[in-house]
Coordinates of C-alpha atoms (C1' of nucleotides) in Angstrom, one line a residue:
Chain A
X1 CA 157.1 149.5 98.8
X2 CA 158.9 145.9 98.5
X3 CA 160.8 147.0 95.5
X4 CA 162.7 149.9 96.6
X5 CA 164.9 147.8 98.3
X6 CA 167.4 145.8 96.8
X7 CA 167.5 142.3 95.7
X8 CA 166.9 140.4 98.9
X9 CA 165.0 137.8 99.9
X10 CA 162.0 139.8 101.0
X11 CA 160.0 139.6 98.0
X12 CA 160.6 135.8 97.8
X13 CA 157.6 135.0 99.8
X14 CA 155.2 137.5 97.6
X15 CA 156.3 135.0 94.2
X16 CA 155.6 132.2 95.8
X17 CA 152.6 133.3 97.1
X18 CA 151.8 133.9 93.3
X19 CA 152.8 131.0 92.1
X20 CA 150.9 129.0 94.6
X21 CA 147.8 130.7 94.3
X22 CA 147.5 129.7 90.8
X23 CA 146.6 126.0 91.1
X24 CA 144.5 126.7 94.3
X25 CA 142.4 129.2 92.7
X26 CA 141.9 127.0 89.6
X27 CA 141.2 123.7 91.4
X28 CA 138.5 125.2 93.6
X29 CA 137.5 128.5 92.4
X30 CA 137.9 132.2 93.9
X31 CA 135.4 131.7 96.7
X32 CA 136.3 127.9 98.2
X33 CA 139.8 128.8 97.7
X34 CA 141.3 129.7 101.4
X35 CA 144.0 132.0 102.1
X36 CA 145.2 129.6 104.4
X37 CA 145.8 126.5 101.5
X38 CA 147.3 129.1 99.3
X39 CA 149.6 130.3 102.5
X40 CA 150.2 126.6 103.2
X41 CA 151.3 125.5 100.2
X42 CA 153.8 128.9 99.6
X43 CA 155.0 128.0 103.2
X44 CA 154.1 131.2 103.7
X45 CA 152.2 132.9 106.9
X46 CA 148.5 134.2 106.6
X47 CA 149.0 137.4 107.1
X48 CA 151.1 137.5 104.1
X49 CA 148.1 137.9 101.7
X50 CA 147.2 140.8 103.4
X51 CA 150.7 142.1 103.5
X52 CA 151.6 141.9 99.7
X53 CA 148.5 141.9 98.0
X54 CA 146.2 143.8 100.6
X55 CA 143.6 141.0 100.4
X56 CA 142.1 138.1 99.2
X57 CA 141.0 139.7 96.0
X58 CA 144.1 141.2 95.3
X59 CA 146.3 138.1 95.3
X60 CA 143.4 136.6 92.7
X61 CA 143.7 139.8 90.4
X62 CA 147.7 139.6 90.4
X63 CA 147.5 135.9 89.6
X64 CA 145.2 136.8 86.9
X65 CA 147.4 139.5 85.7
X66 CA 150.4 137.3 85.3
X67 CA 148.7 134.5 83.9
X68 CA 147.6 137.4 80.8
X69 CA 151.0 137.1 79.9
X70 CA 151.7 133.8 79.6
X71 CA 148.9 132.4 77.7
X72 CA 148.9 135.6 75.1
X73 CA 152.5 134.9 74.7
X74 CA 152.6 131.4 74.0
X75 CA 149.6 131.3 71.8
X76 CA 149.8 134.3 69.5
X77 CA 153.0 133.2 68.1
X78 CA 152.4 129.5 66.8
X79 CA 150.0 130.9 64.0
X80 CA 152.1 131.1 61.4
X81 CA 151.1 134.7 59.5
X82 CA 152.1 134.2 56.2
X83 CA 151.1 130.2 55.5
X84 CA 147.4 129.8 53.7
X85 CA 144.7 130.3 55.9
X86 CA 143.8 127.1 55.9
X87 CA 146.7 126.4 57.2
X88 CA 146.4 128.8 59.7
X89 CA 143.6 127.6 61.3
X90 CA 144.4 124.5 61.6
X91 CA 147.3 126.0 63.6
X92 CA 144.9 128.2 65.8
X93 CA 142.9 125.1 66.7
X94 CA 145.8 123.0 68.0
X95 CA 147.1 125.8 69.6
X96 CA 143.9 126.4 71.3
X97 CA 143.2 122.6 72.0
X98 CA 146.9 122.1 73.8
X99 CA 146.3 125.4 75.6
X100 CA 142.8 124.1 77.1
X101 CA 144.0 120.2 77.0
X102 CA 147.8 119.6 76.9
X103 CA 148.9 118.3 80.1
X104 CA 152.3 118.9 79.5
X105 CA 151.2 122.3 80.7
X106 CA 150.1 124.2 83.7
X107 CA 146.6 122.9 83.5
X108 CA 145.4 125.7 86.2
X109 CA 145.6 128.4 84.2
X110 CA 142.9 127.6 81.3
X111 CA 141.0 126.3 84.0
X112 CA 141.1 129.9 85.9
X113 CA 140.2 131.4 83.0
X114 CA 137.3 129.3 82.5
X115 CA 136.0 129.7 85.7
X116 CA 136.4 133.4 85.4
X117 CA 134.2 133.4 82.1
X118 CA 131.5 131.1 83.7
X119 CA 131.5 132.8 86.8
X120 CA 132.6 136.2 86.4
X121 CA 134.1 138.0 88.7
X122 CA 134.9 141.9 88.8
X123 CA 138.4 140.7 87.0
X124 CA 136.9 139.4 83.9
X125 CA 136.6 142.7 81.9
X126 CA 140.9 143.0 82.4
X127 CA 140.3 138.9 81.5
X128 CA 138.4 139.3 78.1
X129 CA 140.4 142.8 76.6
X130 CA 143.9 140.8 77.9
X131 CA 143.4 137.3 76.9
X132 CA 140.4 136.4 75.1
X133 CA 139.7 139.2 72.9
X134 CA 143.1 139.1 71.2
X135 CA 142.5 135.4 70.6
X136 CA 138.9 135.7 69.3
X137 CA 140.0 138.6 66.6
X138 CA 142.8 136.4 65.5
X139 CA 140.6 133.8 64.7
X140 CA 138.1 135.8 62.9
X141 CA 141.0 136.7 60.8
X142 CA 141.7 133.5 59.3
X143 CA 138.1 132.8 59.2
X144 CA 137.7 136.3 57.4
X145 CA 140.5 135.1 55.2
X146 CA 139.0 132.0 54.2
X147 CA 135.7 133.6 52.8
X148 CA 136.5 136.8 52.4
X149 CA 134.3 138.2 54.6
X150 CA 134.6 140.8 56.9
X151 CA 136.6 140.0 59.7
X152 CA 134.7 142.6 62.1
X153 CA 131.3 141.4 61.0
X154 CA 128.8 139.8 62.3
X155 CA 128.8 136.4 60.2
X156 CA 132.5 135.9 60.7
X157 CA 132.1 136.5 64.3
X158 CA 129.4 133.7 64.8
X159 CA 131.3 131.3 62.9
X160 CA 134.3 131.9 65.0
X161 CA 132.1 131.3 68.2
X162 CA 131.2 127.9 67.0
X163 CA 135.3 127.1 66.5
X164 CA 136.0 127.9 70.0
X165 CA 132.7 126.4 71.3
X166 CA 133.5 123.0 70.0
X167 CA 137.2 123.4 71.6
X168 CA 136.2 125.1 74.9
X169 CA 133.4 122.6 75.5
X170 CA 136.6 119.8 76.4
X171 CA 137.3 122.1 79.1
X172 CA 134.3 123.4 80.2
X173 CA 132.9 119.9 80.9
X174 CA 135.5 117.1 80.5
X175 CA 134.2 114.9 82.8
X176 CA 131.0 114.2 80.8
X177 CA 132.9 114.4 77.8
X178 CA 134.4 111.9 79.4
X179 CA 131.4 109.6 79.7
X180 CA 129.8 110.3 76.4
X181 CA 133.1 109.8 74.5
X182 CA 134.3 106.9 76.5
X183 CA 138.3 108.4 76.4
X184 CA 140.0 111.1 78.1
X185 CA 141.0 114.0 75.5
X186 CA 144.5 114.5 77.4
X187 CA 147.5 113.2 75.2
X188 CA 149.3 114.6 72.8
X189 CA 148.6 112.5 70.0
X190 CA 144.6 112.8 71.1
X191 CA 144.7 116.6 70.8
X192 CA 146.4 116.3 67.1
X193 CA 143.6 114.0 66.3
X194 CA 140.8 116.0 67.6
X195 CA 142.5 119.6 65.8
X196 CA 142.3 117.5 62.8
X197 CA 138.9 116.7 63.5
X198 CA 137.5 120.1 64.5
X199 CA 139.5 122.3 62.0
X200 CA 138.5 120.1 59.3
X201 CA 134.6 120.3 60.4
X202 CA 135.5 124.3 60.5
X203 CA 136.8 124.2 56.9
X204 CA 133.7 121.8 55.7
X205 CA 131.2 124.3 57.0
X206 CA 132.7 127.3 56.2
X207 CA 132.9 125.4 52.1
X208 CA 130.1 127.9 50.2
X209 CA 131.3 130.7 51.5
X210 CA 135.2 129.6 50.3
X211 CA 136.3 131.5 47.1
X212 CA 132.6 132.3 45.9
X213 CA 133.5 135.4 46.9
X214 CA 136.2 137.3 44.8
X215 CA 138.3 139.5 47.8
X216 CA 137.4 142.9 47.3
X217 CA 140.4 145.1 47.1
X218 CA 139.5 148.4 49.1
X219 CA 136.6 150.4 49.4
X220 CA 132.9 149.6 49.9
X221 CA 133.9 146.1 51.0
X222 CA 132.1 145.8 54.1
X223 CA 128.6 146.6 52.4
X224 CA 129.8 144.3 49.8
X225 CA 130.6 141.5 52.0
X226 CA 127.5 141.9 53.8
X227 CA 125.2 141.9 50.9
X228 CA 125.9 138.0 50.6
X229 CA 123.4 135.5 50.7
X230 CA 121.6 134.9 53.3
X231 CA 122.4 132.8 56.2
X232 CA 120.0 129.6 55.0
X233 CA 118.5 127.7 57.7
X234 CA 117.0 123.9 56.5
X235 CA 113.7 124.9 56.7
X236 CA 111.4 126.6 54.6
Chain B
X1 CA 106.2 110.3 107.2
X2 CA 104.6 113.5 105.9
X3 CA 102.7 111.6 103.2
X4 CA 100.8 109.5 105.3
X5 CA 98.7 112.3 106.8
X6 CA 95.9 113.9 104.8
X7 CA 96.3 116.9 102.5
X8 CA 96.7 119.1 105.6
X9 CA 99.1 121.6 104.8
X10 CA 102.0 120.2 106.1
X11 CA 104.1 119.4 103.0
X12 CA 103.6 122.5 101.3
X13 CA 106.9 124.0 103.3
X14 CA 108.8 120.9 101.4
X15 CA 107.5 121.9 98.4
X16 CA 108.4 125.7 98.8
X17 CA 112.1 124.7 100.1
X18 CA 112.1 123.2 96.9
X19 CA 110.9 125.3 94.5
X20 CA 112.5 128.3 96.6
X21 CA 116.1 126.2 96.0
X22 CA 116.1 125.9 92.4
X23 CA 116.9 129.4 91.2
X24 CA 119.2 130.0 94.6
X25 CA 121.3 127.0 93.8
X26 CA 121.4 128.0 90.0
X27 CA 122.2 131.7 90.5
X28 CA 125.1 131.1 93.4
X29 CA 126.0 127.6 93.2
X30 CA 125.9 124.7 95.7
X31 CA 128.5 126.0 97.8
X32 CA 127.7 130.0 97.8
X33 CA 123.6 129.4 98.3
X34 CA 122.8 129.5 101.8
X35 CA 120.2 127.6 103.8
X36 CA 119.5 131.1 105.1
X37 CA 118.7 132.6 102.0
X38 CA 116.4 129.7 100.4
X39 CA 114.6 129.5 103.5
X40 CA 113.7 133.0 103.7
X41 CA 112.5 132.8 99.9
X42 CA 110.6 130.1 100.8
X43 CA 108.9 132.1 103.7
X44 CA 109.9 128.7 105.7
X45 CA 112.1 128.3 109.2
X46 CA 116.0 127.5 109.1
X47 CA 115.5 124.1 110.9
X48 CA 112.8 123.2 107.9
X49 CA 115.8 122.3 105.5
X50 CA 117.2 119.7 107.9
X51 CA 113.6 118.5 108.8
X52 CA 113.1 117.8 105.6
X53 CA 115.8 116.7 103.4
X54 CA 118.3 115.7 106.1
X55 CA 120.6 118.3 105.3
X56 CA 121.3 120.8 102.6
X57 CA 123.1 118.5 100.0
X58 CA 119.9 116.5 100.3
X59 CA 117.6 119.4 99.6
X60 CA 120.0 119.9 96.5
X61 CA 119.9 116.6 95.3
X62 CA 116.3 116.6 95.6
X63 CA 116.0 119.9 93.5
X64 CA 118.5 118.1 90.7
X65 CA 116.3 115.1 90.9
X66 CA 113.1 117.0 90.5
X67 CA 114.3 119.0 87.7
X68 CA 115.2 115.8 85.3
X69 CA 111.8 115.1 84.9
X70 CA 111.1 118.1 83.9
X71 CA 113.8 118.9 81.4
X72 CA 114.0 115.7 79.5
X73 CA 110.2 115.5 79.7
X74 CA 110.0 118.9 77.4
X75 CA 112.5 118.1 75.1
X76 CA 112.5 114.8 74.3
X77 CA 109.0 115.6 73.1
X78 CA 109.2 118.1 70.0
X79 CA 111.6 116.4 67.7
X80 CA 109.9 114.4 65.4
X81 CA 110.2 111.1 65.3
X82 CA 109.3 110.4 61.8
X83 CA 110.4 113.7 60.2
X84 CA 113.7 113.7 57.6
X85 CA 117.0 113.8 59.5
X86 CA 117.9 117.2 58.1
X87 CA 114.2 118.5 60.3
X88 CA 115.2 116.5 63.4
X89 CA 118.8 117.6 63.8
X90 CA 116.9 121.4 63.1
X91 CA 114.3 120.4 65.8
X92 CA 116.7 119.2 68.3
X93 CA 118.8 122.3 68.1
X94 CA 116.2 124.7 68.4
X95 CA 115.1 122.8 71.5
X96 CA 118.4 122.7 72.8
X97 CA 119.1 126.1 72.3
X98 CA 115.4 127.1 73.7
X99 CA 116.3 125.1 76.7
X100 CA 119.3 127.0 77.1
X101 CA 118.7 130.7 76.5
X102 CA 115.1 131.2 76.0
X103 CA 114.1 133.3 78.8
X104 CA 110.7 133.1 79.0
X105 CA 111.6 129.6 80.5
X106 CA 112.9 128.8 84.0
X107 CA 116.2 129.9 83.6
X108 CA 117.6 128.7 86.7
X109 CA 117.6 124.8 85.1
X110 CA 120.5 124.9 82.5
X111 CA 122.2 127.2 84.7
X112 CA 121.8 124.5 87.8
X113 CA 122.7 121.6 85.0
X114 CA 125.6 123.8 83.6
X115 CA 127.2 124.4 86.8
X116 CA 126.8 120.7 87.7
X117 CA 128.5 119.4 84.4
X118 CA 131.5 122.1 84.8
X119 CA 132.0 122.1 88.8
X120 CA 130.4 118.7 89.4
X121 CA 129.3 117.0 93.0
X122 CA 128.5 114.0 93.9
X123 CA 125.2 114.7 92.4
X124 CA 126.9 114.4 88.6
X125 CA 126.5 110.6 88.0
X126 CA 122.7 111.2 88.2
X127 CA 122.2 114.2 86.1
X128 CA 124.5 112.5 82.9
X129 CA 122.4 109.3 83.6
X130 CA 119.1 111.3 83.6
X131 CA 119.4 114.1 82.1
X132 CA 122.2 114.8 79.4
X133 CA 122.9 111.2 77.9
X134 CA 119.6 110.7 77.1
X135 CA 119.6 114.0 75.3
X136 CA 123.3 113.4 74.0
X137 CA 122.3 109.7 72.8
X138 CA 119.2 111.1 70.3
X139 CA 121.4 113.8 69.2
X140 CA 123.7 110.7 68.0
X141 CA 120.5 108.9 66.5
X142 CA 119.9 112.0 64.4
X143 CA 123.3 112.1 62.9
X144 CA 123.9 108.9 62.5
X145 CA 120.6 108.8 60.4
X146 CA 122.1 111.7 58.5
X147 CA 125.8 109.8 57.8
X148 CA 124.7 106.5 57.8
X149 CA 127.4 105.7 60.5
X150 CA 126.8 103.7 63.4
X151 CA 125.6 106.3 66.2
X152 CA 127.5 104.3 68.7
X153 CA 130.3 105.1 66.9
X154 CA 133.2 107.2 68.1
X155 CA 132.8 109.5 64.9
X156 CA 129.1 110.0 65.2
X157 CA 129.7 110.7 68.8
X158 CA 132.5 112.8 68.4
X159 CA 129.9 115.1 65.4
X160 CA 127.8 115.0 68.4
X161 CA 130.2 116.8 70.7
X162 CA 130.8 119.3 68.2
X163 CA 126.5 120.5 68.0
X164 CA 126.6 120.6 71.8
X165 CA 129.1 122.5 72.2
X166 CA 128.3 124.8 69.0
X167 CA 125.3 125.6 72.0
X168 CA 126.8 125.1 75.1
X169 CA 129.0 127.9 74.7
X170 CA 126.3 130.4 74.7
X171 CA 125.0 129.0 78.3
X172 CA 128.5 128.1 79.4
X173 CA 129.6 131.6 78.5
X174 CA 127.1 134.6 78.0
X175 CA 128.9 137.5 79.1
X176 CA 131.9 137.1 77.0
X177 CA 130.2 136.1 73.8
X178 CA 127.8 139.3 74.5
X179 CA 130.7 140.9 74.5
X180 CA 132.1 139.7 71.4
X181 CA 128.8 139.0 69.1
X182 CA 127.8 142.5 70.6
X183 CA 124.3 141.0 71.0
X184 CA 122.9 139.1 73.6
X185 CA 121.4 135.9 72.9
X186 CA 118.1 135.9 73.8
X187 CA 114.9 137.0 72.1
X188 CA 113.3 134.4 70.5
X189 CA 113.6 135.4 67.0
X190 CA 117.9 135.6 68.0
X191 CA 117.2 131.8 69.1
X192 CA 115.5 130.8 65.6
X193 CA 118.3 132.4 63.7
X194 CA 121.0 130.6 65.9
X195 CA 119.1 127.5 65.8
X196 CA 119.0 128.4 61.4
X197 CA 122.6 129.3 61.4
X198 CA 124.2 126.2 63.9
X199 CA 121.9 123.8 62.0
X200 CA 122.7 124.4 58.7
X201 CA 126.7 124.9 59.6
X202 CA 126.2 121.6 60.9
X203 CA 125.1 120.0 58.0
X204 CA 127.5 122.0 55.5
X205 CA 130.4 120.3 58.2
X206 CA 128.4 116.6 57.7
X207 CA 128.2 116.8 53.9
X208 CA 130.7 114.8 52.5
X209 CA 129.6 111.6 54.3
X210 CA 125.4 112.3 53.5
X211 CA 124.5 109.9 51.4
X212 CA 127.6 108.6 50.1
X213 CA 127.5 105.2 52.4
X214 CA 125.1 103.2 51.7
X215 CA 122.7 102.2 54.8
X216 CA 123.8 99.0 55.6
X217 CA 120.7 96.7 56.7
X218 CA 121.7 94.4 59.2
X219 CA 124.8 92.6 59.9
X220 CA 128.3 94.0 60.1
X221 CA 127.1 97.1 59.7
X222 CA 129.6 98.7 62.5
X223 CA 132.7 97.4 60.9
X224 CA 131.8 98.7 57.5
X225 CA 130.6 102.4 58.9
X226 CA 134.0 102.4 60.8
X227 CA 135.7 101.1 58.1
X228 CA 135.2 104.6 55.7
X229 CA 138.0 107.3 54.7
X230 CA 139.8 108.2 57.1
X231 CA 139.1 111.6 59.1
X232 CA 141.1 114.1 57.5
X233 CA 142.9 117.0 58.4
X234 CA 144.4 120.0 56.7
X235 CA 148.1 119.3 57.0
X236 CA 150.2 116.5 54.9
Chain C
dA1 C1' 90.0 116.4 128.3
dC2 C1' 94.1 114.2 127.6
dG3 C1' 98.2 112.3 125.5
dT4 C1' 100.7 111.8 121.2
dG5 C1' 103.2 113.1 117.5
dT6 C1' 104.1 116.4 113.7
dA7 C1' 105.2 121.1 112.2
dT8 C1' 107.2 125.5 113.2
dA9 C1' 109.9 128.8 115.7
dA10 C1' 113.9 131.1 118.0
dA11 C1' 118.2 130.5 119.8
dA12 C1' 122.4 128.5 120.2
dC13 C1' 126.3 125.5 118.8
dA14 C1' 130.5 124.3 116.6
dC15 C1' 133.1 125.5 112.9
dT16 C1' 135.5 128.0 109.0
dC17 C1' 136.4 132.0 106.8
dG18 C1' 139.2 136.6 105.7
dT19 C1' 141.4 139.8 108.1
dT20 C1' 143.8 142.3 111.9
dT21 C1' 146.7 142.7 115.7
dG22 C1' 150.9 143.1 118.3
dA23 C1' 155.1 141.2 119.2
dA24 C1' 159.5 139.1 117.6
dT25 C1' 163.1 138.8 114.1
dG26 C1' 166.9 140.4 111.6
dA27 C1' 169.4 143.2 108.3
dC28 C1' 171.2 147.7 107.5
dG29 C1' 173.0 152.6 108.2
dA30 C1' 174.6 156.0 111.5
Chain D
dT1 C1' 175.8 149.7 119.7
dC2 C1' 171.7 151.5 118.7
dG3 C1' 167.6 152.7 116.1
dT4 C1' 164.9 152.0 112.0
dC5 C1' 162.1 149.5 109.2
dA6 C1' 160.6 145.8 106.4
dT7 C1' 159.2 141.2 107.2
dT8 C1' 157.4 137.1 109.7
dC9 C1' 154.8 134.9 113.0
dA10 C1' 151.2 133.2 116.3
dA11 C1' 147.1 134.5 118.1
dA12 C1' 142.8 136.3 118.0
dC13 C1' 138.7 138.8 116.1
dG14 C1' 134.2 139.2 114.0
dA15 C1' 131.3 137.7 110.6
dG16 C1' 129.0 133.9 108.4
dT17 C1' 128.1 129.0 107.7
dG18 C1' 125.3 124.4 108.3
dT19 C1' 123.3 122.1 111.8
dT20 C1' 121.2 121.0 116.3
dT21 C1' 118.6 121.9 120.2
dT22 C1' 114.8 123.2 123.0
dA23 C1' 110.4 125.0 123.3
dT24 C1' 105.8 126.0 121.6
dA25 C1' 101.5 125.4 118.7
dC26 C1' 98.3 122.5 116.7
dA27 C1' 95.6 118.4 114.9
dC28 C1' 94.1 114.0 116.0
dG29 C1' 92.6 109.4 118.1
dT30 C1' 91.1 107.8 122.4

DNA sequence: ACGTGTATAAAACACTCGTTTGAATGACGA
DNA sequence: TCGTCATTCAAACGAGTGTTTTATACACGT
């Protein structure tokens, strides 16, 4: 146990060990990261991986536990819960864009997180019910608000894919972004443009479904909801 | 020279590296896949990798090289040249999305394209070059056909971005949007209805600037396109 | 039949990796 | 002062990597 003791210095070495982890495993994934870059950049000894975290693995699921935290704290608040929904998602998408983008932040830990949903390992289960699922449902909120849909169904659920699809594709693959846009998506003033962009292409799509649909109060409104139109391709 | 020979048998080991390498690469990455392990699916000797392509980043290079051809021969083809904008934008996201998910194709050449364009090597110049901007640059055509906007243009490109990435995210990202769509993306009837529902989304989000410009015929045409409302946004 | 050069094979090489070992350090209580 | 115990350290271990080496088998022109 390192925390029965008091507050000395031993547990020093197992934060910084944390905290240096971060940007390694980000920058070159779980596998090409060493224990010996991470080590060398805590200033810490190899055999401290093994020490505090038991292995390699370890270190990578506490670093993945901590970063949980941080990005569900600072982007569930921002979305302002009483504003119009419109409103709302405008906010989700900028929040979203400076978490992936903003590099006025730590830029490892979206990055992580992306690898982790691209190429999963056994952490991404904790990943998704921690961190992304929380997200998702808030979005399908506002997008369940917005049409009066069902927030749990199906429909709303696409729709919300396609919103975080065309923020996450800035961070899956920014550097061919890169070359097809001709700019870098990095400053501030960028990332307020492009949230205009997106959430205004959300809000265009989403237009025949807006108010044609009186809210249901209570009961029956799923089977309601879901006895819409159908989704109309442009064929046929 | 191998080629110089007859048709004995001797290249056919080159030929299995490479076909053996594809779906290695794709499934563990450049770094992961082992010379080991693609040699022993190709039923061929260790030393056959460096007697053939130099070393292993050449055998991969030759595998990314020998899968353009392939890829942007089968979907080039199949959008219709002539057809309404409304049917090629529908064509050209079915194909993409066929390209992507449809598993009664190779599946191992998104995956080796999508791991390129979000963890690239050295190999990345090639594969945009190739490979995704001709793709990316008739996606453009398509919607600046549709908007009557310059498909050079930062807007038309930026419209662009947002349709890839609508279907992207269901390569970049499988396992977590299986686990929050509850359905995996793959039948081919699921692959029509996504290609119906991203399609038409698409053109709900491209409404308000169908048909409203004018086609310009010749000159000055960019400054006018450019010279429209300006992108809005929710706020102000 | 012989020499030549290509293709395959097994083994070894040099290197890096995660992890373990065993000793050294130093603070703390008895 | 001594013993205890958590911590740190250098060194090494064993497994796995890409690549090279050396030797053998075979087809061909002469």
């Amino acid at each position: 146990m390192t925390t029965t003791r008091g507050p000395t210095r031993d547990d020093a070495t197992a934060r910084r060990l944390l905290e240096a982890a971060g940007p390694v495993f980000a920058e070159r994934g779980y596998r090409d990261a060493t224990v010996r870059e991470i080590c060398a950049a805590a200033g810490a000894n190899i055999a401290a991986v093994s020490y505090y975290y038991g292995d390699k693995f370890g270190l990578y699921r506490a670093v993945l536990r901590e970063a949980h935290g941080e990005v569900r704290r600072r982007h569930m608040s921002g979305v302002p819960g009483d504003a119009k929904p419109e409103v709302q998602l405008r906010a989700w998408v900028e929040g979203f864009l400076r978490k992936l983008l903003d590099p006025e932040r730590p830029q490892w830990l979206p990055r992580l997180m992306m690898r982790e949903m691209v190429e999963p390992t056994a952490a991404l289960d904790e990943v998704i019910e921690e961190s992304i699922r929380p997200q998702f449902d808030q979005l399908a909120g506002i997008i369940g608000a917005l049409t009066g849909r069902a927030k749990a169904g199906r429909w709303v659920r696409e729709e919300a894919v396609a919103v975080a699809g065309q923020c996450l594709i800035f961070r899956h693959c920014p550097v061919v972004l890169d070359r097809m846009l001709g700019v870098k998506m990095t400053t501030a003033a960028q990332i307020d443009e492009l949230a205009d962009a997106v959430s205004a292409r959300v809000l265009r799509g989403l237009e025949p479904e807006r108010g044609v649909r009186p809210a249901r109060p209570k009961a029956g409104a799923k089977a309601v909801a879901r006895g819409g139109q159908k989704r109309g391709g442009v064929r046929s």
